[in-house]
Amino acid sequence: METVVLVLIGLTALGYVARTFWRSIHGKPSCSCGSCPDSSNSCCQNKDRQ
Amino acid sequence: MATTALTLALAGNPNCGKTTIFNNITGARQHVGNYPGVTVERREGSRLFDGRNLLIVDLPGTYSLTAYALDELVARNFIINERPDVIVDILDASNLERNLYLAVQILELERPVVLALNMADVAQKQGLQLNDKLLEDKLGVPVVRTIGSSNSGTSELLQAAITAAEQNRQKPFAVQYGPEIEAKIADIVAAFDDVADAKYPLRWMAVKLLENDKDVIEMVGRMVKGQEIVALAAAARKEVSDELGEEIEVAIAGYRYQFVGGLYAEIARSDSSKSQSISDKIDSILTHRIIGLPIFLGIMWAVFNLVFTLGAYPQDWLDAGFKWLGDVLTASMPDGDLKSLLVDGIIGGVGSVLSFVPQIFILFFAIAILEDSGYIARAAFLMDRVMKAVGLHGKSFIPLILGFGCGVPAMMGSRTLENPRDRMVTILITPFMSCSARLPVYTVLTAAFFSADVAGTVVFSLYCLGIVVAILLGMLYRKTLFAGDIEPFVMEMPPYHLPTLRSLLMHMWERGSLYLKKAGTIILAMSILMWFLVSYPSEVDYSRDYDQAKEETQAAFETQVGSDILTPLGIAALEDNPGLQTAISQIGDIEKEFSDASDAGDEQAPEKDEKLKAVEEAQPDVYPYAAHYWELKQDMDDAVDQLDKDQKGEKIAASYAGRLGHFLEPAVRPLGFDWKMATSLFAALTAKEIMVSTLGTIYAVGADDDDTGAVQDMLAADPAFTPLIAYALMVFVLLYPPCIAAISVMRRETGSWKWTGLSIASSIAIAWIAAFIIYHGGKLLGY
């Protein structure tokens, strides 16, 4: 059981890091919201407006 | 209820308070700063007001609609191409004359416009009396007074904007450009009469063609018969320029300024006794030619010292809290990998990063004070002389200062630079500015190897080194890859404001919360991965049989006890002499008590001696044997501890992380770094804080269960480190490539992997050379 939990945690962490790298390298070029990605209806939330 | 959708564009000069009004309308918390160029791309927010669904678009500040810089282009393209229902032009009432220049150009577009006289309170304090009604009559558009900082006049502004949008009045507005230019405008307008698809006011397009506006020339050129009109405009431009003896753009701008000047003279009355504002008086000291720069450096030095001295207390509390949490988990969970992952991986890794939250928040609070007060713009002005001397633009210094917070918005901030060469150079040198993510690395290493008195100065020296390297590299780029003339530095000095506590806390939180978010996401994920890499493979071929070695040590101890204690006393076991057993137990208690006190930094040797003497007086016959037994036991414990450490050291060295570190070690060995430092430097390419969490995980896995503590304490106990190596390591962290997020933004902003690759390669080379010089130079000097 402990092994299963460890494997799941490890795979989740690996997946998250891989996703972060992938999005950094292949992210859309136009929408960079800097330090304020959560403002209402900002371009980062409103992807179709990019 | 049915709603109408309207789009409101907020336009205006840089630093006129657009984003504050945007935040007031939408309830958003976009970053606001008291310097130009905070908004470099358009931002959108929505608001339901008076039954209308409003889409508010906050545009970057622009001085005119003839765009030169990228941020100005964003604003202009939106106004011209996307045709919002109403343009709300925010005017800084305290600098009205200059702000009216843009207003006049917006009015020439003949779109519904509302003017907001913002910062009306500042204008009043300056003794400026403005006649809003007259301004309304002269320009033919509604004028509303607003005070962004106190959210005053926002509803009236929205109401006026909705009315203007719904009336959709497209009232002609014309500035008179003198007989020569007006004649040419009339010719071009007449030529447009044959063109069916003109979407913009004909007079406006004619003026833009005469101004040699490339975008408009291209647009008109695509129209039917457009090329003929472009040719006509080109001929007219040459003719008028020859006639007037100056470029036609300059002449047009002159007429606009003349119009604006006349308008301003009619609507404004100034109390001359208040002509030298408080800002001017402060500036006479802070931007002084001689003492201005030392004051700036002094302020920066004070900020870093404040970060360290003030941040040390809450950091200790957080360290203690994480240690307590680790102890609780250690005591309550069965031994195993899951417990090790939680205690060594997550608490050891993420906890070590989170304990620096106080320093990060204090740094952001201090930066917020500099920003909100208006000092950042002065810093750019002060640095202009230095920057210009090495071929850089003074305005580059604002993105560079923003780089102290985070390289991502800093590189985006370079969009305020008009010249593409300046912009490219600024993007390429921004990563050398020490971002806040590096601060935990400096804090850990300075806390471990430098006294608290010099910690702030050590970190200040790193920040200065970053600036120096950035400027020198910028100079090199400017003389080689991006050679060209330096453009004059024109930047508005915003008036000083006394920042409000709410605004400072908001700015501190909006940046600091990102650090917390990173700790809970990428740093957590990397700490988990590092734990796996440090803990596996679990089966290791050791260089010796450690279990057998421990048994042999135990056996040697028992033999020694037999020959030195049991035989002389004529007993077979310690239990046979109750007095001896009691004395051993009492000495053990005293040793433990004073060992704990010694860990806490207390020196109580005389008191310990007194207690031991009391035991000796109570049991004079057996005391020497009991004391000797204790010495032998301590020797044995030390030997077993050493074997444990060696075994764990071999296990970590054989782990996947160890193998990676040993693979990288030859590259950094000349800098005095070992495999652990190499591994953590590699992992920190994801985010710089991960260096601390990686070191925390490596040392926590490698330590005994009762021997874990703050990562700085574990580093201080490692003989692989010296203060010199620690400083060389900090310099390497400062100069080597930025995190993946910053690299990604660099690629976007430069539009090429070529320049990004150049930046990465050059920063690795510079970091290596600088660390090499510091390490070997320091050794030569005897450090």
PDB file of N, CA, C and O in Angstrom, chain B residues 701-738:
ATOM      1  N   VAL B 701      17.745  13.910   4.446  1.00  0.00           N
ATOM      2  CA  VAL B 701      17.815  12.461   4.215  1.00  0.00           C
ATOM      3  C   VAL B 701      19.136  11.927   4.761  1.00  0.00           C
ATOM      4  O   VAL B 701      19.192  10.834   5.325  1.00  0.00           O
ATOM      5  N   GLY B 702      20.184  12.719   4.641  1.00  0.00           N
ATOM      6  CA  GLY B 702      21.510  12.279   5.067  1.00  0.00           C
ATOM      7  C   GLY B 702      21.745  12.390   6.557  1.00  0.00           C
ATOM      8  O   GLY B 702      22.717  11.851   7.077  1.00  0.00           O
ATOM      9  N   ALA B 703      20.839  13.065   7.283  1.00  0.00           N
ATOM     10  CA  ALA B 703      21.060  13.280   8.715  1.00  0.00           C
ATOM     11  C   ALA B 703      20.362  12.213   9.545  1.00  0.00           C
ATOM     12  O   ALA B 703      19.461  11.523   9.076  1.00  0.00           O
ATOM     13  N   ASP B 704      20.805  12.085  10.823  1.00  0.00           N
ATOM     14  CA  ASP B 704      20.084  11.205  11.752  1.00  0.00           C
ATOM     15  C   ASP B 704      18.728  11.828  12.046  1.00  0.00           C
ATOM     16  O   ASP B 704      18.548  13.039  11.923  1.00  0.00           O
ATOM     17  N   ASP B 705      17.798  10.976  12.493  1.00  0.00           N
ATOM     18  CA  ASP B 705      16.455  11.481  12.777  1.00  0.00           C
ATOM     19  C   ASP B 705      16.462  12.601  13.816  1.00  0.00           C
ATOM     20  O   ASP B 705      15.698  13.540  13.739  1.00  0.00           O
ATOM     21  N   ASP B 706      17.366  12.455  14.818  1.00  0.00           N
ATOM     22  CA  ASP B 706      17.383  13.472  15.881  1.00  0.00           C
ATOM     23  C   ASP B 706      18.369  14.589  15.573  1.00  0.00           C
ATOM     24  O   ASP B 706      18.680  15.406  16.408  1.00  0.00           O
ATOM     25  N   ASP B 707      18.886  14.589  14.354  1.00  0.00           N
ATOM     26  CA  ASP B 707      19.946  15.548  14.035  1.00  0.00           C
ATOM     27  C   ASP B 707      19.507  16.566  12.972  1.00  0.00           C
ATOM     28  O   ASP B 707      20.302  17.343  12.491  1.00  0.00           O
ATOM     29  N   THR B 708      18.215  16.494  12.567  1.00  0.00           N
ATOM     30  CA  THR B 708      17.772  17.440  11.544  1.00  0.00           C
ATOM     31  C   THR B 708      17.483  18.796  12.181  1.00  0.00           C
ATOM     32  O   THR B 708      17.100  18.877  13.335  1.00  0.00           O
ATOM     33  N   GLY B 709      17.670  19.832  11.422  1.00  0.00           N
ATOM     34  CA  GLY B 709      17.386  21.171  11.931  1.00  0.00           C
ATOM     35  C   GLY B 709      17.211  22.086  10.757  1.00  0.00           C
ATOM     36  O   GLY B 709      16.948  21.633   9.640  1.00  0.00           O
ATOM     37  N   ALA B 710      17.363  23.407  10.992  1.00  0.00           N
ATOM     38  CA  ALA B 710      17.257  24.358   9.897  1.00  0.00           C
ATOM     39  C   ALA B 710      18.364  24.047   8.891  1.00  0.00           C
ATOM     40  O   ALA B 710      19.469  23.635   9.270  1.00  0.00           O
ATOM     41  N   VAL B 711      18.059  24.260   7.612  1.00  0.00           N
ATOM     42  CA  VAL B 711      19.021  23.872   6.575  1.00  0.00           C
ATOM     43  C   VAL B 711      20.344  24.612   6.739  1.00  0.00           C
ATOM     44  O   VAL B 711      21.427  24.045   6.505  1.00  0.00           O
ATOM     45  N   GLN B 712      20.282  25.874   7.237  1.00  0.00           N
ATOM     46  CA  GLN B 712      21.528  26.620   7.416  1.00  0.00           C
ATOM     47  C   GLN B 712      22.438  25.969   8.473  1.00  0.00           C
ATOM     48  O   GLN B 712      23.658  26.011   8.351  1.00  0.00           O
ATOM     49  N   ASP B 713      21.826  25.352   9.496  1.00  0.00           N
ATOM     50  CA  ASP B 713      22.629  24.696  10.533  1.00  0.00           C
ATOM     51  C   ASP B 713      23.313  23.456   9.966  1.00  0.00           C
ATOM     52  O   ASP B 713      24.465  23.159  10.286  1.00  0.00           O
ATOM     53  N   MET B 714      22.563  22.734   9.117  1.00  0.00           N
ATOM     54  CA  MET B 714      23.147  21.520   8.533  1.00  0.00           C
ATOM     55  C   MET B 714      24.269  21.867   7.549  1.00  0.00           C
ATOM     56  O   MET B 714      25.274  21.171   7.474  1.00  0.00           O
ATOM     57  N   LEU B 715      24.091  22.984   6.831  1.00  0.00           N
ATOM     58  CA  LEU B 715      25.145  23.426   5.899  1.00  0.00           C
ATOM     59  C   LEU B 715      26.397  23.838   6.679  1.00  0.00           C
ATOM     60  O   LEU B 715      27.522  23.521   6.283  1.00  0.00           O
ATOM     61  N   ALA B 716      26.170  24.560   7.780  1.00  0.00           N
ATOM     62  CA  ALA B 716      27.306  25.050   8.577  1.00  0.00           C
ATOM     63  C   ALA B 716      28.132  23.890   9.114  1.00  0.00           C
ATOM     64  O   ALA B 716      29.346  24.019   9.314  1.00  0.00           O
ATOM     65  N   ALA B 717      27.475  22.738   9.358  1.00  0.00           N
ATOM     66  CA  ALA B 717      28.191  21.590   9.922  1.00  0.00           C
ATOM     67  C   ALA B 717      28.911  20.777   8.851  1.00  0.00           C
ATOM     68  O   ALA B 717      29.647  19.855   9.175  1.00  0.00           O
ATOM     69  N   ASP B 718      28.698  21.105   7.572  1.00  0.00           N
ATOM     70  CA  ASP B 718      29.304  20.332   6.491  1.00  0.00           C
ATOM     71  C   ASP B 718      30.692  20.883   6.173  1.00  0.00           C
ATOM     72  O   ASP B 718      30.832  22.049   5.778  1.00  0.00           O
ATOM     73  N   PRO B 719      31.742  20.047   6.340  1.00  0.00           N
ATOM     74  CA  PRO B 719      33.105  20.555   6.077  1.00  0.00           C
ATOM     75  C   PRO B 719      33.348  20.912   4.602  1.00  0.00           C
ATOM     76  O   PRO B 719      34.354  21.557   4.293  1.00  0.00           O
ATOM     77  N   ALA B 720      32.441  20.459   3.705  1.00  0.00           N
ATOM     78  CA  ALA B 720      32.639  20.794   2.279  1.00  0.00           C
ATOM     79  C   ALA B 720      32.470  22.289   2.032  1.00  0.00           C
ATOM     80  O   ALA B 720      32.919  22.806   1.021  1.00  0.00           O
ATOM     81  N   PHE B 721      31.807  22.978   2.960  1.00  0.00           N
ATOM     82  CA  PHE B 721      31.546  24.412   2.811  1.00  0.00           C
ATOM     83  C   PHE B 721      32.546  25.243   3.608  1.00  0.00           C
ATOM     84  O   PHE B 721      32.953  24.845   4.705  1.00  0.00           O
ATOM     85  N   THR B 722      32.919  26.381   3.045  1.00  0.00           N
ATOM     86  CA  THR B 722      33.636  27.419   3.798  1.00  0.00           C
ATOM     87  C   THR B 722      32.933  28.739   3.442  1.00  0.00           C
ATOM     88  O   THR B 722      32.181  28.778   2.457  1.00  0.00           O
ATOM     89  N   PRO B 723      33.170  29.813   4.189  1.00  0.00           N
ATOM     90  CA  PRO B 723      32.551  31.089   3.811  1.00  0.00           C
ATOM     91  C   PRO B 723      32.908  31.489   2.377  1.00  0.00           C
ATOM     92  O   PRO B 723      32.077  32.010   1.644  1.00  0.00           O
ATOM     93  N   LEU B 724      34.160  31.193   1.962  1.00  0.00           N
ATOM     94  CA  LEU B 724      34.577  31.556   0.598  1.00  0.00           C
ATOM     95  C   LEU B 724      33.771  30.776  -0.447  1.00  0.00           C
ATOM     96  O   LEU B 724      33.280  31.350  -1.429  1.00  0.00           O
ATOM     97  N   ILE B 725      33.619  29.471  -0.215  1.00  0.00           N
ATOM     98  CA  ILE B 725      32.846  28.646  -1.153  1.00  0.00           C
ATOM     99  C   ILE B 725      31.392  29.111  -1.161  1.00  0.00           C
ATOM    100  O   ILE B 725      30.748  29.193  -2.220  1.00  0.00           O
ATOM    101  N   ALA B 726      30.873  29.434   0.022  1.00  0.00           N
ATOM    102  CA  ALA B 726      29.482  29.897   0.106  1.00  0.00           C
ATOM    103  C   ALA B 726      29.303  31.173  -0.725  1.00  0.00           C
ATOM    104  O   ALA B 726      28.302  31.323  -1.442  1.00  0.00           O
ATOM    105  N   TYR B 727      30.267  32.095  -0.643  1.00  0.00           N
ATOM    106  CA  TYR B 727      30.138  33.355  -1.405  1.00  0.00           C
ATOM    107  C   TYR B 727      30.247  33.076  -2.913  1.00  0.00           C
ATOM    108  O   TYR B 727      29.474  33.618  -3.707  1.00  0.00           O
ATOM    109  N   ALA B 728      31.205  32.195  -3.270  1.00  0.00           N
ATOM    110  CA  ALA B 728      31.347  31.845  -4.702  1.00  0.00           C
ATOM    111  C   ALA B 728      30.058  31.190  -5.206  1.00  0.00           C
ATOM    112  O   ALA B 728      29.619  31.457  -6.331  1.00  0.00           O
ATOM    113  N   LEU B 729      29.459  30.371  -4.358  1.00  0.00           N
ATOM    114  CA  LEU B 729      28.202  29.709  -4.748  1.00  0.00           C
ATOM    115  C   LEU B 729      27.084  30.740  -4.943  1.00  0.00           C
ATOM    116  O   LEU B 729      26.299  30.658  -5.898  1.00  0.00           O
ATOM    117  N   MET B 730      27.023  31.731  -4.043  1.00  0.00           N
ATOM    118  CA  MET B 730      25.995  32.771  -4.174  1.00  0.00           C
ATOM    119  C   MET B 730      26.201  33.567  -5.469  1.00  0.00           C
ATOM    120  O   MET B 730      25.241  33.907  -6.153  1.00  0.00           O
ATOM    121  N   VAL B 731      27.465  33.843  -5.782  1.00  0.00           N
ATOM    122  CA  VAL B 731      27.749  34.580  -7.030  1.00  0.00           C
ATOM    123  C   VAL B 731      27.320  33.738  -8.230  1.00  0.00           C
ATOM    124  O   VAL B 731      26.736  34.248  -9.190  1.00  0.00           O
ATOM    125  N   PHE B 732      27.578  32.437  -8.147  1.00  0.00           N
ATOM    126  CA  PHE B 732      27.181  31.560  -9.252  1.00  0.00           C
ATOM    127  C   PHE B 732      25.650  31.575  -9.404  1.00  0.00           C
ATOM    128  O   PHE B 732      25.120  31.687 -10.509  1.00  0.00           O
ATOM    129  N   VAL B 733      24.948  31.490  -8.270  1.00  0.00           N
ATOM    130  CA  VAL B 733      23.472  31.502  -8.304  1.00  0.00           C
ATOM    131  C   VAL B 733      22.961  32.829  -8.874  1.00  0.00           C
ATOM    132  O   VAL B 733      21.997  32.867  -9.631  1.00  0.00           O
ATOM    133  N   LEU B 734      23.649  33.915  -8.523  1.00  0.00           N
ATOM    134  CA  LEU B 734      23.248  35.236  -9.025  1.00  0.00           C
ATOM    135  C   LEU B 734      23.360  35.308 -10.549  1.00  0.00           C
ATOM    136  O   LEU B 734      22.484  35.856 -11.208  1.00  0.00           O
ATOM    137  N   LEU B 735      24.441  34.742 -11.085  1.00  0.00           N
ATOM    138  CA  LEU B 735      24.761  35.002 -12.493  1.00  0.00           C
ATOM    139  C   LEU B 735      24.358  33.901 -13.466  1.00  0.00           C
ATOM    140  O   LEU B 735      24.298  34.139 -14.665  1.00  0.00           O
ATOM    141  N   TYR B 736      24.110  32.691 -12.961  1.00  0.00           N
ATOM    142  CA  TYR B 736      23.799  31.628 -13.927  1.00  0.00           C
ATOM    143  C   TYR B 736      22.351  31.756 -14.395  1.00  0.00           C
ATOM    144  O   TYR B 736      21.603  32.569 -13.869  1.00  0.00           O
ATOM    145  N   PRO B 737      21.929  30.991 -15.436  1.00  0.00           N
ATOM    146  CA  PRO B 737      20.653  31.287 -16.105  1.00  0.00           C
ATOM    147  C   PRO B 737      19.454  31.379 -15.160  1.00  0.00           C
ATOM    148  O   PRO B 737      19.426  30.704 -14.132  1.00  0.00           O
ATOM    149  N   PRO B 738      18.477  32.207 -15.534  1.00  0.00           N
ATOM    150  CA  PRO B 738      17.312  32.369 -14.674  1.00  0.00           C
ATOM    151  C   PRO B 738      16.412  31.135 -14.722  1.00  0.00           C
ATOM    152  O   PRO B 738      16.724  30.167 -15.419  1.00  0.00           O
TER     153      PRO B 738
END
